[in-house]
mmCIF file of N, CA and C in Angstrom:
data_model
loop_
_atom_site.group_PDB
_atom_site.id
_atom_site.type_symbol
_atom_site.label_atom_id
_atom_site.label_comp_id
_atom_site.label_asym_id
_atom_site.label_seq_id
_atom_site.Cartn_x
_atom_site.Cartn_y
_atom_site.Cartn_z
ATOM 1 N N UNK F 399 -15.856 6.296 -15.446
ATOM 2 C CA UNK F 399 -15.004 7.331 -14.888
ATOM 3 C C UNK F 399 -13.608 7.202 -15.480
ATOM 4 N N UNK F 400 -13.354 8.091 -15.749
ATOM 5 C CA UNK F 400 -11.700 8.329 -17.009
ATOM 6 C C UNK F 400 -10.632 8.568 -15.515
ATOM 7 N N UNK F 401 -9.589 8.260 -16.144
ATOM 8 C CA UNK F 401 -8.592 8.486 -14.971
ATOM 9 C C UNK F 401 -7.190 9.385 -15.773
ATOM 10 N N UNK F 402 -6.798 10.421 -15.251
ATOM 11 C CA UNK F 402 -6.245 11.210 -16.049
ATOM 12 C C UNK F 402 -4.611 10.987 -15.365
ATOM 13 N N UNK F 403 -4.387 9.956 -14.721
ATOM 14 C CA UNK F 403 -3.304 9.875 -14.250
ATOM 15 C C UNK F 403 -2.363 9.154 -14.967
ATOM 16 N N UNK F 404 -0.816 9.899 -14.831
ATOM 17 C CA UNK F 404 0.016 9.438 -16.040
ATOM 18 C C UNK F 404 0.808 8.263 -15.827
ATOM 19 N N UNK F 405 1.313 8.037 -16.725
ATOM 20 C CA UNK F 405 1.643 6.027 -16.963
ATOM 21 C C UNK F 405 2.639 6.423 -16.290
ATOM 22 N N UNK F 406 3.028 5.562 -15.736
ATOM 23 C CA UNK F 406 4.148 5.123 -14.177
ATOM 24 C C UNK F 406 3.651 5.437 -13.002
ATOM 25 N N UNK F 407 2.840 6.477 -12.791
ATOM 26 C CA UNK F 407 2.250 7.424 -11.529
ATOM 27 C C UNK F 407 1.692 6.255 -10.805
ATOM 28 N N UNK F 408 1.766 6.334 -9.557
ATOM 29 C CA UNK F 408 1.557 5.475 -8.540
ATOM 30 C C UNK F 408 -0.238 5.336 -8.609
ATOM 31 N N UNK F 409 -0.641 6.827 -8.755
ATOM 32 C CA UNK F 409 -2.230 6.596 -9.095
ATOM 33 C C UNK F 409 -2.608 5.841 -10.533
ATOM 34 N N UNK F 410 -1.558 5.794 -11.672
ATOM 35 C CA UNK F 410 -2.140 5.000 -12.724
ATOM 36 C C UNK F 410 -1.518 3.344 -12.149
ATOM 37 N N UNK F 411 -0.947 3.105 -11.464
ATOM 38 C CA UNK F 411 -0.183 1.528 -11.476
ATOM 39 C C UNK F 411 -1.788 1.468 -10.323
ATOM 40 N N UNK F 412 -2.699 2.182 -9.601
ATOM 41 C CA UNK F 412 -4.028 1.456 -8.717
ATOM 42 C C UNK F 412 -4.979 1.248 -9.902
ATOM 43 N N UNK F 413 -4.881 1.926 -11.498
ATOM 44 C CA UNK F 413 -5.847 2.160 -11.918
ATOM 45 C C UNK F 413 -5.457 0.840 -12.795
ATOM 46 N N UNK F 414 -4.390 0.114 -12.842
ATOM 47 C CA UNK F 414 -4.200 -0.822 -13.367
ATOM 48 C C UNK F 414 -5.412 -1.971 -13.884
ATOM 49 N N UNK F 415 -5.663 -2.514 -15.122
ATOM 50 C CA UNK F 415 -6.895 -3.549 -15.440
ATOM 51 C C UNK F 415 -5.908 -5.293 -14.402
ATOM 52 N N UNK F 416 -7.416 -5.851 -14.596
ATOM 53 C CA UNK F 416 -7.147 -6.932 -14.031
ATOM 54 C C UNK F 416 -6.376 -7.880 -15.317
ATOM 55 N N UNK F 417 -5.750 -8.693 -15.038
ATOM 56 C CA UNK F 417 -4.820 -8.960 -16.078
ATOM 57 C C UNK F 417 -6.142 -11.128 -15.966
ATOM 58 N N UNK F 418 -6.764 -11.350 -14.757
ATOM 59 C CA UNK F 418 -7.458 -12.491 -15.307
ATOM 60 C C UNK F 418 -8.944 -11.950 -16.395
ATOM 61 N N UNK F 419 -9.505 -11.086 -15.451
ATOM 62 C CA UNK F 419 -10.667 -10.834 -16.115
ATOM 63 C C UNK F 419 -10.820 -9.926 -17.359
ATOM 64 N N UNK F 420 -9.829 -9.003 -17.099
ATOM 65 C CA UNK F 420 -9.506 -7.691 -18.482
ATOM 66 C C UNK F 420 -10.691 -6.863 -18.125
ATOM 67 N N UNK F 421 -11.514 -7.102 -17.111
ATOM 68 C CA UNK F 421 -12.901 -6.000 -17.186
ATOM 69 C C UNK F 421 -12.124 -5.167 -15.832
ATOM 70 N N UNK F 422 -12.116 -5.638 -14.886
ATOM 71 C CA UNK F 422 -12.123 -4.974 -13.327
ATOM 72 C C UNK F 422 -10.784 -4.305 -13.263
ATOM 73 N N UNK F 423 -10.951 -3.098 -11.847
ATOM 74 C CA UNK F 423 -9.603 -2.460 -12.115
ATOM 75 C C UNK F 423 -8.808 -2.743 -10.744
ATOM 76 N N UNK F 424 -8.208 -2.874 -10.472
ATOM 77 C CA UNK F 424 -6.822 -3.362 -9.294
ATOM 78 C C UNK F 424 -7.351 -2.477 -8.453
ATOM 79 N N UNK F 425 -7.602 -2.406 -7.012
ATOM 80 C CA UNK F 425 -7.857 -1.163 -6.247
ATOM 81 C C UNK F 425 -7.048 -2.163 -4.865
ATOM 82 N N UNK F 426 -6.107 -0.813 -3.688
ATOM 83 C CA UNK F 426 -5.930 -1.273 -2.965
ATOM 84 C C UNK F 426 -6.919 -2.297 -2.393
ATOM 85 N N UNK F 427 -6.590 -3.179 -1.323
ATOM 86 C CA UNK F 427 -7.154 -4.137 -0.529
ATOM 87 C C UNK F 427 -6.545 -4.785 0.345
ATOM 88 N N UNK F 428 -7.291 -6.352 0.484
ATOM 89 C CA UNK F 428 -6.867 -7.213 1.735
ATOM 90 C C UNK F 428 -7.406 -8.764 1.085
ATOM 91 N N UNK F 429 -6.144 -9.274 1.290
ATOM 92 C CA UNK F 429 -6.422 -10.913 0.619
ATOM 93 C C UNK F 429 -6.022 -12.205 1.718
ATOM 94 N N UNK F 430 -6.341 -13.312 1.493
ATOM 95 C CA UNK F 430 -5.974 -14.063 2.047
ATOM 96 C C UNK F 430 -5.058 -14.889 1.413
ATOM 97 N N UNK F 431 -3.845 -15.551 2.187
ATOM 98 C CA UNK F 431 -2.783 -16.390 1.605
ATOM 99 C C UNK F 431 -2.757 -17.312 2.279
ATOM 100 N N UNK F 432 -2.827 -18.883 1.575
ATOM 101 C CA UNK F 432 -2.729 -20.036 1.944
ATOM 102 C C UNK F 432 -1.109 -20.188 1.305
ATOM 103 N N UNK F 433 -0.907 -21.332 2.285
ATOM 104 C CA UNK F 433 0.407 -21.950 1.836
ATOM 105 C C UNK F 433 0.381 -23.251 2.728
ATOM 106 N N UNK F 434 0.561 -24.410 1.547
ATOM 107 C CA UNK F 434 0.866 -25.798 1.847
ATOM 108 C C UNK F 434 2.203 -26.177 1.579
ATOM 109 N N UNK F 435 2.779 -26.758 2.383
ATOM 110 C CA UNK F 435 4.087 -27.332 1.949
ATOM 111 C C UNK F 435 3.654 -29.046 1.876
ATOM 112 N N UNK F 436 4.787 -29.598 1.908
ATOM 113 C CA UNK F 436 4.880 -31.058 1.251
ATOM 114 C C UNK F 436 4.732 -31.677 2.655
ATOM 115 N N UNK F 437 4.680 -31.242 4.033
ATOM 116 C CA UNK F 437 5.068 -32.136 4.811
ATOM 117 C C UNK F 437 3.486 -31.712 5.850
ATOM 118 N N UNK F 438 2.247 -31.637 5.134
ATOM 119 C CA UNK F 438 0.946 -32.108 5.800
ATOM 120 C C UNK F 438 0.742 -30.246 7.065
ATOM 121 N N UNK F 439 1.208 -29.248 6.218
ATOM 122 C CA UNK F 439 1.625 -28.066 7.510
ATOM 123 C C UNK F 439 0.637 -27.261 6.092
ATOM 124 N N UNK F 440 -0.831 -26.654 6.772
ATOM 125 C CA UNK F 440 -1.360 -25.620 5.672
ATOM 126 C C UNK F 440 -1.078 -24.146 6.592
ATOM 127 N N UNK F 441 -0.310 -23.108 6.077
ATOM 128 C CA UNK F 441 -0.847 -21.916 7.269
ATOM 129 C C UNK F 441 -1.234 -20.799 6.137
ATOM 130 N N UNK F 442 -2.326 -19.858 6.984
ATOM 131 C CA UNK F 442 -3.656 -19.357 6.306
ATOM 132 C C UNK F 442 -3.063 -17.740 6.979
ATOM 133 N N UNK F 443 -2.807 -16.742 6.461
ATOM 134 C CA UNK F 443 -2.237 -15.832 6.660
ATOM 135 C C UNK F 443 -3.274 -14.920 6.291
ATOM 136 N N UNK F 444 -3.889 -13.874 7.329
ATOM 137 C CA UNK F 444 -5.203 -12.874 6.688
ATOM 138 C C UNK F 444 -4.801 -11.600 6.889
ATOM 139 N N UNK F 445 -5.408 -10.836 6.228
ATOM 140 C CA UNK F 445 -5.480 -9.610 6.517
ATOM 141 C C UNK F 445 -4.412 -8.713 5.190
ATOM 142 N N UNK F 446 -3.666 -9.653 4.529
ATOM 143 C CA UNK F 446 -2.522 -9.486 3.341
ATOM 144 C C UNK F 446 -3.219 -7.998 2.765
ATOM 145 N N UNK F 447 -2.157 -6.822 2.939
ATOM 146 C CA UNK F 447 -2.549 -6.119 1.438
ATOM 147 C C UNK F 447 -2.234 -6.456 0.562
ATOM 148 N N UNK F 448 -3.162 -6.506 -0.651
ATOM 149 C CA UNK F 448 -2.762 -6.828 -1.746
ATOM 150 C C UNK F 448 -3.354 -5.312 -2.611
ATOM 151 N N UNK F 449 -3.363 -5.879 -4.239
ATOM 152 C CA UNK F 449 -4.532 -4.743 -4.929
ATOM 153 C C UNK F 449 -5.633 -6.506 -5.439
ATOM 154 N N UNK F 450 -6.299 -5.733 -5.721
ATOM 155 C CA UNK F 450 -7.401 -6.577 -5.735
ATOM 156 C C UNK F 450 -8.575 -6.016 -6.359
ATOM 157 N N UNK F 451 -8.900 -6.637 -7.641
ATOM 158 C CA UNK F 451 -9.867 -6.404 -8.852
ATOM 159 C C UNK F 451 -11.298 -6.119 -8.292
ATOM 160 N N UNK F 452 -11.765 -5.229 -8.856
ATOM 161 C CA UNK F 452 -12.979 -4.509 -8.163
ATOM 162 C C UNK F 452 -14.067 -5.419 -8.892
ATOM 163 N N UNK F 453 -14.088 -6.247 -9.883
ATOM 164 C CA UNK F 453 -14.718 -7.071 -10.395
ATOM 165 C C UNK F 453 -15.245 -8.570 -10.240
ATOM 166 N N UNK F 454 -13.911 -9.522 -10.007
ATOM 167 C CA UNK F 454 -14.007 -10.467 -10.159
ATOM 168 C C UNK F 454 -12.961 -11.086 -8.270
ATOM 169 N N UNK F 455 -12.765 -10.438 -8.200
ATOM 170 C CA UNK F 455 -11.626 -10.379 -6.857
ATOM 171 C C UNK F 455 -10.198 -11.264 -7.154
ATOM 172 N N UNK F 456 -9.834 -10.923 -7.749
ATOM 173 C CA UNK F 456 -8.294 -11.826 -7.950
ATOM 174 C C UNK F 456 -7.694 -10.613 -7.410
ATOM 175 N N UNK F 457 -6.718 -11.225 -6.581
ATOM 176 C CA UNK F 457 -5.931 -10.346 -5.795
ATOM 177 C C UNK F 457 -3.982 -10.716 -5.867
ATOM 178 N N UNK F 458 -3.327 -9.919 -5.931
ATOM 179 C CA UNK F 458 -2.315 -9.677 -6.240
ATOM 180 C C UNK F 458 -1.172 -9.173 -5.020
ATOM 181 N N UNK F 459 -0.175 -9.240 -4.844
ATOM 182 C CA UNK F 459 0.475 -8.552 -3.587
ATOM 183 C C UNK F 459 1.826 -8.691 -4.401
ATOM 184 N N UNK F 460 2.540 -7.513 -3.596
ATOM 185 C CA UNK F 460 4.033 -7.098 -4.594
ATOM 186 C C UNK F 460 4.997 -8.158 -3.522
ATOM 187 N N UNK F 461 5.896 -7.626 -5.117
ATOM 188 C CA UNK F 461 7.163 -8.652 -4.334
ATOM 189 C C UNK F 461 7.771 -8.791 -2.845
ATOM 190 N N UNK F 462 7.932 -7.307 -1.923
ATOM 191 C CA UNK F 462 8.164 -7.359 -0.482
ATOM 192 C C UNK F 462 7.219 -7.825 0.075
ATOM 193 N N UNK F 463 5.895 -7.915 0.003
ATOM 194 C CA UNK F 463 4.989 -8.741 0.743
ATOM 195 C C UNK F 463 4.861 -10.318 0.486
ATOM 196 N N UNK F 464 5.286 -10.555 -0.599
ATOM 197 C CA UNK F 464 5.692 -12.109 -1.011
ATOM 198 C C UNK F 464 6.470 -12.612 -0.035
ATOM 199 N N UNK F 465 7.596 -12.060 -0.251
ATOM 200 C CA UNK F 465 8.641 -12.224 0.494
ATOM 201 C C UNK F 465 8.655 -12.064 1.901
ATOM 202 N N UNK F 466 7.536 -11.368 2.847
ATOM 203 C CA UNK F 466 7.076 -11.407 3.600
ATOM 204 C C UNK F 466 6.260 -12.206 4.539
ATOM 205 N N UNK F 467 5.981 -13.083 3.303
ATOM 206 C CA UNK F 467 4.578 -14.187 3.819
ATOM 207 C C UNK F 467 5.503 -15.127 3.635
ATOM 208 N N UNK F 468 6.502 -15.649 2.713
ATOM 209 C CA UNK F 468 7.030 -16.642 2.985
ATOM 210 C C UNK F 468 8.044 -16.923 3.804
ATOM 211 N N UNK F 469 8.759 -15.511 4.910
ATOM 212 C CA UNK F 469 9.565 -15.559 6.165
ATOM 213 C C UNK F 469 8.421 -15.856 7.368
ATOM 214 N N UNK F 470 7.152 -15.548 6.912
ATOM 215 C CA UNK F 470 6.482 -15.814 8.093
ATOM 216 C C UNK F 470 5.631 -16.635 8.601
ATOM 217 N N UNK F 471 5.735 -17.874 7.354
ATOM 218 C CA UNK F 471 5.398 -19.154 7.571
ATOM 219 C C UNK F 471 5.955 -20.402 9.045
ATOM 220 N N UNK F 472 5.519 -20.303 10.017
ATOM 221 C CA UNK F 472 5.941 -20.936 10.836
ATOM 222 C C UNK F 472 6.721 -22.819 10.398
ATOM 223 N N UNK F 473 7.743 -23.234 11.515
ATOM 224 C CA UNK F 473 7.826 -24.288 11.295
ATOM 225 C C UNK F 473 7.612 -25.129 11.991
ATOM 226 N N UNK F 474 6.611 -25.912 12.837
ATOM 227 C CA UNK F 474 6.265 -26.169 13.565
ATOM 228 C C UNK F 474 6.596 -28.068 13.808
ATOM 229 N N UNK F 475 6.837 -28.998 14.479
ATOM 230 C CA UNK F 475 7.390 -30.352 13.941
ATOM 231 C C UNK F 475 6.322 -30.928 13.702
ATOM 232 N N UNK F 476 4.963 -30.795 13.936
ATOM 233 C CA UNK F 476 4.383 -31.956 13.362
ATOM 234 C C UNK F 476 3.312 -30.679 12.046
ATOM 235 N N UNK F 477 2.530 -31.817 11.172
ATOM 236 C CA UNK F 477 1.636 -31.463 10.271
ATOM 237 C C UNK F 477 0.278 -30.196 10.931
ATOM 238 N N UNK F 478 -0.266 -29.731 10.378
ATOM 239 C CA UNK F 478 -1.736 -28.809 10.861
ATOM 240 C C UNK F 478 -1.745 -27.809 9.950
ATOM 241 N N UNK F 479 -2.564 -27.073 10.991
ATOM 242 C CA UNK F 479 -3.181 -26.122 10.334
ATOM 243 C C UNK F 479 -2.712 -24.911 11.058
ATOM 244 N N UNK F 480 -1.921 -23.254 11.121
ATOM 245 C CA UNK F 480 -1.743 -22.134 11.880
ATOM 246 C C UNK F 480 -2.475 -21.319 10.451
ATOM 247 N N UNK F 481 -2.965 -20.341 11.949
ATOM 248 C CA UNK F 481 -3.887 -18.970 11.018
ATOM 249 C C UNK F 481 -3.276 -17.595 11.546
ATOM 250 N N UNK F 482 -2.497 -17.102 10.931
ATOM 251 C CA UNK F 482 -1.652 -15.794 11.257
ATOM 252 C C UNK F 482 -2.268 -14.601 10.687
ATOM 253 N N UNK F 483 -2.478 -13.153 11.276
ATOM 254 C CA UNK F 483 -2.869 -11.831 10.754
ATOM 255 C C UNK F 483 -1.452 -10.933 10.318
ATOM 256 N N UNK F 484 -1.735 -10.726 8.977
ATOM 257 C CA UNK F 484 -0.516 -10.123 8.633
ATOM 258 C C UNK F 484 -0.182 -8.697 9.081
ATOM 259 N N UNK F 485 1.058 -8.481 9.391
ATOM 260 C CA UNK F 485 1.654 -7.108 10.394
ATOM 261 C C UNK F 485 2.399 -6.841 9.706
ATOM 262 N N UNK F 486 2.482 -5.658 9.113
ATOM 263 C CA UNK F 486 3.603 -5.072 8.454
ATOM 264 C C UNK F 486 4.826 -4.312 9.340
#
């Protein structure tokens, strides 16, 4: 299927190739984000939109959602594990 949408267009940046596999194409989605820090604390954040390769699943999320997941890393005093659903 050809995609006739023009370079910058918000519909050509979904039609984007996967930049690990080079076969699959970026399509909205939902990823999961781990994050370990140094001090024994893993938290598991679900539900992330990302775009995410219709192929191989490597998934991607833009810079405000980066920046999103890493304000919403709890700090809790001792080491574990928290599992958060992401809310935009």
């Amino acid at each position: 299927m050809q995609s006739d949408a023009r370079p910058g267009s918000r519909h050509a940046e979904r039609e984007a190739r996967c930049i690990i596999c080079k076969v699959g194409r970026m399509r909205p989605g939902e990823t999961t984000f781990t994050f370990d820090d140094d001090q024994d604390l893993t938290v598991v954040i679900r539900h992330v939109p990302a775009e995410v390769c219709d192929c191989c699943g490597d998934a991607m999320v833009d810079e405000a959602t980066a920046r999103a997941l890493l304000t919403m890393a709890p700090r809790p005093p001792a080491g574990g594990v928290v599992v958060l659903d992401y809310a935009a």
